[in-house]
Amino acid sequence: MRIHHLDCGPARPFGGALMDGVSPGAVGRLSCHCLAIETDRDGLVLVDTGLGLRDVMRPWARLPAVNAALLRFRLDPDRTMLRHLRRLGHSPRDVRHIVMTHLDFDHAGGLIDFPHAAVHVMAPEAKAARARRTLLDRVRYRPGQWGDTARWRTYSDRTSGRWFGFDAVTELEGLPPEILMVPLPGHSAGHAGVAIEGPRGWMLHAGDSYFNRAEVHSPLPGCPAGSAAYERAMAWDARLAWANQGRLRRLLEEPDASLAVFCTHDPVEFVAMSVWQGNAPAAEAERMASAA
């Protein structure tokens, strides 16, 4: 198994350190941290897709205007999952499975770029996305990004199974037990983390369970004010989201919790995981994350 960490929708919001906790100037950095997993028997597996090629070519027709204006995505076709994979020597047909943390517009934009892949998603998320009952749901879920939803494979959040103390963990149809979904609702109705056991041990892509590393990796949990405001605005159930943040924080405090946990939008975590996984030297990973 080989795991690639890819930024498939970098954003440059105004606010500097108020958004990311580190930027010294007026403009902050946010990543859209996705994974491409080369497996031995199950082809190429993606975890989230970021913005799709159509999104960056026609953003105002496909993305929610207010969110896009606030986040200021880098609308660069070469940053899409499709182009990243071509540089790695893969075609869209090589992607056999896509495992979704959730279906927000900045995570699911590339689904339509890989029409032959099975899409794995939690059942409550699929139900909420199809119904789009609330204003927030109509903002976050963009059906034009999905392609054929008949390929969705859905999973109950009541599935039995345990992983590092988490209940309801589920194995995925057609995928090995080294790739699991861990229900972490709150940010959205069916939000989940994706656990992968790779060459360096277990890791958890926590999606939008948190937005900044200080929320779970710091002894004094917090979040830069700008990111915290956006996180609250996009939360389906803020109390549930915070409760799951607490579970992740307690997990990481355990002395024998030998796993790496990272979220989607923290650029420092993106650079750290790229280096840890051996995808790029530190200087190159930082250059990729900070390129204007």
CSV table of C-alpha atoms in Angstrom, one decimal:
chain,number,residue,atom,x,y,z
A,1,MET,CA,0.0,0.0,0.0
A,2,ARG,CA,1.3,3.5,-0.9
A,3,ILE,CA,-0.5,6.6,0.4
A,4,HIS,CA,-0.3,10.0,-1.2
A,5,HIS,CA,-1.3,13.2,0.6
A,6,LEU,CA,-2.8,15.7,-1.8
A,7,ASP,CA,-4.1,19.2,-1.4
A,8,CYS,CA,-7.1,19.3,-3.8
A,9,GLY,CA,-8.6,22.7,-3.1
A,10,PRO,CA,-6.2,25.1,-1.3
A,11,ALA,CA,-7.8,28.3,-0.1
A,12,ARG,CA,-6.3,31.7,0.7
A,13,PRO,CA,-8.9,33.5,3.0
A,14,PHE,CA,-8.3,36.9,4.4
A,15,GLY,CA,-7.5,36.9,8.1
A,16,GLY,CA,-4.0,35.4,8.3
A,17,ALA,CA,-3.3,33.8,11.6
A,18,LEU,CA,-7.0,34.2,12.5
A,19,MET,CA,-7.7,31.5,10.0
A,20,ASP,CA,-4.7,29.1,10.2
A,21,GLY,CA,-2.9,30.1,13.4
A,22,VAL,CA,0.5,30.7,11.7
A,23,SER,CA,0.4,33.1,8.7
A,24,PRO,CA,2.1,36.4,9.5
A,25,GLY,CA,0.3,38.5,6.9
A,26,ALA,CA,-3.3,39.4,5.9
A,27,VAL,CA,-3.9,36.2,4.0
A,28,GLY,CA,-4.2,32.8,5.6
A,29,ARG,CA,-3.8,29.3,4.2
A,30,LEU,CA,-6.2,26.4,4.4
A,31,SER,CA,-5.7,23.0,2.8
A,32,CYS,CA,-8.1,20.5,1.3
A,33,HIS,CA,-6.3,17.4,2.5
A,34,CYS,CA,-7.3,14.3,0.4
A,35,LEU,CA,-5.7,10.9,0.0
A,36,ALA,CA,-4.9,8.7,-2.9
A,37,ILE,CA,-4.2,5.1,-1.8
A,38,GLU,CA,-2.5,2.6,-4.1
A,39,THR,CA,-3.6,-0.8,-2.9
A,40,ASP,CA,-2.2,-4.2,-3.9
A,41,ARG,CA,-5.5,-5.8,-4.8
A,42,ASP,CA,-8.2,-3.2,-4.9
A,43,GLY,CA,-6.9,-0.6,-7.3
A,44,LEU,CA,-6.7,3.1,-6.5
A,45,VAL,CA,-8.8,4.3,-3.5
A,46,LEU,CA,-9.4,8.0,-2.8
A,47,VAL,CA,-10.4,9.6,0.5
A,48,ASP,CA,-12.4,12.7,-0.5
A,49,THR,CA,-11.8,14.4,-3.8
A,50,GLY,CA,-11.6,18.2,-3.0
A,51,LEU,CA,-12.8,20.6,-5.7
A,52,GLY,CA,-13.3,19.0,-9.2
A,53,LEU,CA,-12.1,20.2,-12.5
A,54,ARG,CA,-15.5,21.7,-13.4
A,55,ASP,CA,-15.5,23.6,-10.1
A,56,VAL,CA,-12.3,25.4,-10.8
A,57,MET,CA,-13.3,26.1,-14.4
A,58,ARG,CA,-16.8,27.5,-13.5
A,59,PRO,CA,-16.7,28.3,-9.8
A,60,TRP,CA,-19.6,30.8,-9.7
A,61,ALA,CA,-21.9,28.4,-11.4
A,62,ARG,CA,-21.0,25.4,-9.2
A,63,LEU,CA,-19.9,26.6,-5.8
A,64,PRO,CA,-21.9,28.5,-3.1
A,65,ALA,CA,-21.0,32.1,-3.7
A,66,VAL,CA,-20.7,33.3,-0.1
A,67,ASN,CA,-18.5,30.4,0.9
A,68,ALA,CA,-16.3,30.7,-2.2
A,69,ALA,CA,-15.9,34.4,-1.6
A,70,LEU,CA,-14.9,33.9,2.1
A,71,LEU,CA,-12.5,31.0,1.4
A,72,ARG,CA,-10.9,32.3,-1.8
A,73,PHE,CA,-10.0,29.0,-3.3
A,74,ARG,CA,-7.0,28.8,-5.6
A,75,LEU,CA,-8.9,27.9,-8.8
A,76,ASP,CA,-6.0,26.1,-10.4
A,77,PRO,CA,-6.9,23.0,-12.5
A,78,ASP,CA,-3.5,21.5,-11.7
A,79,ARG,CA,-4.5,21.3,-8.0
A,80,THR,CA,-7.5,19.1,-8.7
A,81,MET,CA,-7.4,15.4,-7.8
A,82,LEU,CA,-7.7,14.5,-11.5
A,83,ARG,CA,-4.5,16.4,-12.4
A,84,HIS,CA,-2.7,15.2,-9.3
A,85,LEU,CA,-3.4,11.6,-10.3
A,86,ARG,CA,-2.3,12.1,-13.9
A,87,ARG,CA,1.1,13.4,-12.6
A,88,LEU,CA,1.3,10.2,-10.5
A,89,GLY,CA,0.7,8.2,-13.7
A,90,HIS,CA,-2.9,7.3,-13.2
A,91,SER,CA,-6.0,7.7,-15.3
A,92,PRO,CA,-9.6,8.3,-14.0
A,93,ARG,CA,-10.4,4.7,-14.7
A,94,ASP,CA,-7.8,3.5,-12.2
A,95,VAL,CA,-9.9,4.9,-9.3
A,96,ARG,CA,-12.1,2.0,-8.2
A,97,HIS,CA,-13.3,3.4,-4.8
A,98,ILE,CA,-13.9,6.8,-3.2
A,99,VAL,CA,-14.4,6.9,0.6
A,100,MET,CA,-16.1,10.2,1.6
A,101,THR,CA,-15.7,11.8,5.0
A,102,HIS,CA,-18.9,13.8,4.0
A,103,LEU,CA,-20.4,15.4,0.9
A,104,ASP,CA,-19.7,19.1,1.4
A,105,PHE,CA,-19.0,21.0,-1.8
A,106,ASP,CA,-15.2,21.3,-1.0
A,107,HIS,CA,-14.9,17.5,-0.4
A,108,ALA,CA,-17.1,16.0,-3.1
A,109,GLY,CA,-16.4,18.3,-6.0
A,110,GLY,CA,-14.3,15.7,-7.8
A,111,LEU,CA,-16.8,12.9,-7.7
A,112,ILE,CA,-18.0,13.6,-11.2
A,113,ASP,CA,-14.4,13.3,-12.5
A,114,PHE,CA,-14.3,9.6,-11.6
A,115,PRO,CA,-17.5,8.2,-12.9
A,116,HIS,CA,-16.4,4.5,-12.7
A,117,ALA,CA,-15.6,4.5,-9.0
A,118,ALA,CA,-17.9,3.2,-6.2
A,119,VAL,CA,-18.5,5.9,-3.6
A,120,HIS,CA,-18.7,4.9,0.0
A,121,VAL,CA,-20.6,7.2,2.3
A,122,MET,CA,-22.5,7.0,5.6
A,123,ALA,CA,-26.3,6.5,5.1
A,124,PRO,CA,-27.3,9.6,7.2
A,125,GLU,CA,-25.0,11.8,5.0
A,126,ALA,CA,-26.5,10.4,1.8
A,127,LYS,CA,-30.0,10.9,3.1
A,128,ALA,CA,-29.3,14.6,4.1
A,129,ALA,CA,-27.5,15.3,0.8
A,130,ARG,CA,-30.3,14.0,-1.3
A,131,ALA,CA,-33.1,15.8,0.7
A,132,ARG,CA,-31.3,19.2,1.1
A,133,ARG,CA,-34.1,20.3,3.5
A,134,THR,CA,-32.4,23.2,5.2
A,135,LEU,CA,-30.7,26.3,3.9
A,136,LEU,CA,-27.4,25.0,5.2
A,137,ASP,CA,-27.9,21.7,3.4
A,138,ARG,CA,-28.7,23.6,0.1
A,139,VAL,CA,-25.4,25.5,0.6
A,140,ARG,CA,-23.2,22.6,1.4
A,141,TYR,CA,-24.5,19.9,-0.9
A,142,ARG,CA,-24.2,20.5,-4.6
A,143,PRO,CA,-25.8,17.7,-6.7
A,144,GLY,CA,-24.1,18.8,-9.8
A,145,GLN,CA,-20.8,17.6,-8.4
A,146,TRP,CA,-21.9,14.0,-7.8
A,147,GLY,CA,-22.5,12.2,-11.1
A,148,ASP,CA,-24.5,9.0,-10.9
A,149,THR,CA,-25.6,8.5,-7.3
A,150,ALA,CA,-26.6,4.9,-8.1
A,151,ARG,CA,-22.9,4.0,-7.4
A,152,TRP,CA,-23.2,5.2,-3.8
A,153,ARG,CA,-22.7,2.5,-1.2
A,154,THR,CA,-24.1,3.5,2.1
A,155,TYR,CA,-23.5,2.4,5.7
A,156,SER,CA,-25.5,2.5,8.9
A,157,ASP,CA,-24.0,4.5,11.8
A,158,ARG,CA,-25.2,1.6,14.0
A,159,THR,CA,-22.8,-0.9,12.4
A,160,SER,CA,-21.0,-2.9,15.1
A,161,GLY,CA,-17.3,-2.9,15.4
A,162,ARG,CA,-14.6,-1.2,17.5
A,163,TRP,CA,-11.5,0.7,16.6
A,164,PHE,CA,-9.3,2.4,19.2
A,165,GLY,CA,-12.3,2.6,21.5
A,166,PHE,CA,-14.7,3.9,18.8
A,167,ASP,CA,-18.0,2.1,18.3
A,168,ALA,CA,-19.9,1.6,15.1
A,169,VAL,CA,-16.8,1.3,13.0
A,170,THR,CA,-17.6,-0.4,9.7
A,171,GLU,CA,-15.6,-2.3,7.1
A,172,LEU,CA,-16.3,-1.3,3.5
A,173,GLU,CA,-17.7,-3.4,0.7
A,174,GLY,CA,-15.0,-4.4,-1.8
A,175,LEU,CA,-12.2,-2.9,0.4
A,176,PRO,CA,-9.8,-4.6,2.8
A,177,PRO,CA,-10.1,-4.3,6.6
A,178,GLU,CA,-7.2,-1.9,6.6
A,179,ILE,CA,-9.6,0.9,5.4
A,180,LEU,CA,-12.5,1.7,7.8
A,181,MET,CA,-15.2,4.3,8.3
A,182,VAL,CA,-15.4,5.8,11.8
A,183,PRO,CA,-18.7,7.7,12.3
A,184,LEU,CA,-18.0,11.2,13.7
A,185,PRO,CA,-21.3,13.1,13.1
A,186,GLY,CA,-21.7,16.7,14.0
A,187,HIS,CA,-20.1,18.8,11.3
A,188,SER,CA,-22.7,17.2,9.0
A,189,ALA,CA,-25.4,14.6,9.6
A,190,GLY,CA,-23.3,11.6,8.4
A,191,HIS,CA,-19.8,12.9,8.8
A,192,ALA,CA,-17.1,10.2,9.3
A,193,GLY,CA,-13.5,9.7,9.8
A,194,VAL,CA,-11.6,7.3,7.6
A,195,ALA,CA,-9.0,5.0,9.2
A,196,ILE,CA,-6.2,3.5,7.2
A,197,GLU,CA,-3.6,1.0,8.3
A,198,GLY,CA,-0.6,1.8,6.1
A,199,PRO,CA,3.1,1.0,6.1
A,200,ARG,CA,3.7,3.3,9.1
A,201,GLY,CA,0.8,2.1,11.1
A,202,TRP,CA,-2.8,3.4,11.6
A,203,MET,CA,-3.8,6.9,10.6
A,204,LEU,CA,-7.2,8.7,10.9
A,205,HIS,CA,-8.4,11.2,8.3
A,206,ALA,CA,-10.7,13.1,10.6
A,207,GLY,CA,-12.3,15.2,7.9
A,208,ASP,CA,-13.9,18.3,9.3
A,209,SER,CA,-14.2,16.9,12.8
A,210,TYR,CA,-12.0,19.8,13.6
A,211,PHE,CA,-10.5,22.7,11.5
A,212,ASN,CA,-7.2,23.4,13.3
A,213,ARG,CA,-4.7,21.2,15.0
A,214,ALA,CA,-5.0,23.2,18.3
A,215,GLU,CA,-8.5,21.8,18.8
A,216,VAL,CA,-7.3,18.3,19.5
A,217,HIS,CA,-3.5,18.2,19.6
A,218,SER,CA,-3.0,21.0,22.1
A,219,PRO,CA,-3.2,20.7,26.0
A,220,LEU,CA,-5.2,23.9,25.9
A,221,PRO,CA,-7.7,23.3,23.1
A,222,GLY,CA,-8.7,26.2,20.9
A,223,CYS,CA,-9.1,27.4,17.4
A,224,PRO,CA,-8.2,30.6,15.5
A,225,ALA,CA,-11.1,32.9,15.7
A,226,GLY,CA,-11.8,33.0,11.9
A,227,SER,CA,-11.8,29.3,11.5
A,228,ALA,CA,-13.8,28.8,14.6
A,229,ALA,CA,-16.5,31.1,13.3
A,230,TYR,CA,-16.7,29.2,10.0
A,231,GLU,CA,-16.7,25.9,11.8
A,232,ARG,CA,-19.7,26.9,13.9
A,233,ALA,CA,-21.5,28.3,10.9
A,234,MET,CA,-21.2,25.1,9.0
A,235,ALA,CA,-22.0,22.7,11.9
A,236,TRP,CA,-25.1,20.6,11.5
A,237,ASP,CA,-25.0,19.9,15.3
A,238,ALA,CA,-22.3,21.9,17.0
A,239,ARG,CA,-22.7,20.1,20.4
A,240,LEU,CA,-22.3,16.7,18.8
A,241,ALA,CA,-19.3,18.0,16.7
A,242,TRP,CA,-17.6,19.3,19.9
A,243,ALA,CA,-18.3,16.0,21.7
A,244,ASN,CA,-16.6,14.1,18.9
A,245,GLN,CA,-13.7,16.5,19.0
A,246,GLY,CA,-13.4,15.7,22.7
A,247,ARG,CA,-13.3,11.9,21.9
A,248,LEU,CA,-10.4,12.5,19.4
A,249,ARG,CA,-8.6,14.6,22.0
A,250,ARG,CA,-8.9,11.9,24.7
A,251,LEU,CA,-7.8,9.3,22.2
A,252,LEU,CA,-4.6,11.2,21.4
A,253,GLU,CA,-3.9,11.7,25.1
A,254,GLU,CA,-3.7,7.9,25.7
A,255,PRO,CA,-0.1,6.9,26.0
A,256,ASP,CA,-0.5,3.8,23.8
A,257,ALA,CA,-2.5,5.6,21.1
A,258,SER,CA,0.0,4.9,18.3
A,259,LEU,CA,-1.7,6.5,15.4
A,260,ALA,CA,-1.6,9.7,13.3
A,261,VAL,CA,-4.7,12.0,13.3
A,262,PHE,CA,-5.2,14.9,10.9
A,263,CYS,CA,-8.0,17.0,9.5
A,264,THR,CA,-8.8,18.4,6.1
A,265,HIS,CA,-8.1,22.1,6.4
A,266,ASP,CA,-5.0,22.5,8.6
A,267,PRO,CA,-2.1,23.4,6.3
A,268,VAL,CA,0.5,22.6,9.0
A,269,GLU,CA,-0.9,19.1,9.3
A,270,PHE,CA,-0.9,18.7,5.6
A,271,VAL,CA,2.8,19.5,5.4
A,272,ALA,CA,3.6,17.3,8.4
A,273,MET,CA,1.8,14.3,7.0
A,274,SER,CA,3.3,14.7,3.5
A,275,VAL,CA,6.8,14.6,5.1
A,276,TRP,CA,5.9,11.8,7.6
A,277,GLN,CA,4.5,9.6,4.7
A,278,GLY,CA,7.6,10.3,2.6
A,279,ASN,CA,5.6,12.0,-0.2
A,280,ALA,CA,8.0,15.0,-0.2
A,281,PRO,CA,10.9,16.5,1.7
A,282,ALA,CA,9.9,19.1,4.2
A,283,ALA,CA,11.0,22.1,2.0
A,284,GLU,CA,9.1,20.8,-1.0
A,285,ALA,CA,5.9,20.0,1.0
A,286,GLU,CA,6.0,23.5,2.5
A,287,ARG,CA,6.5,25.0,-1.0
A,288,MET,CA,3.5,23.1,-2.3
A,289,ALA,CA,1.3,24.2,0.6
A,290,SER,CA,2.3,27.9,0.6
A,291,ALA,CA,2.6,28.6,-3.2
A,292,ALA,CA,0.5,31.7,-4.0
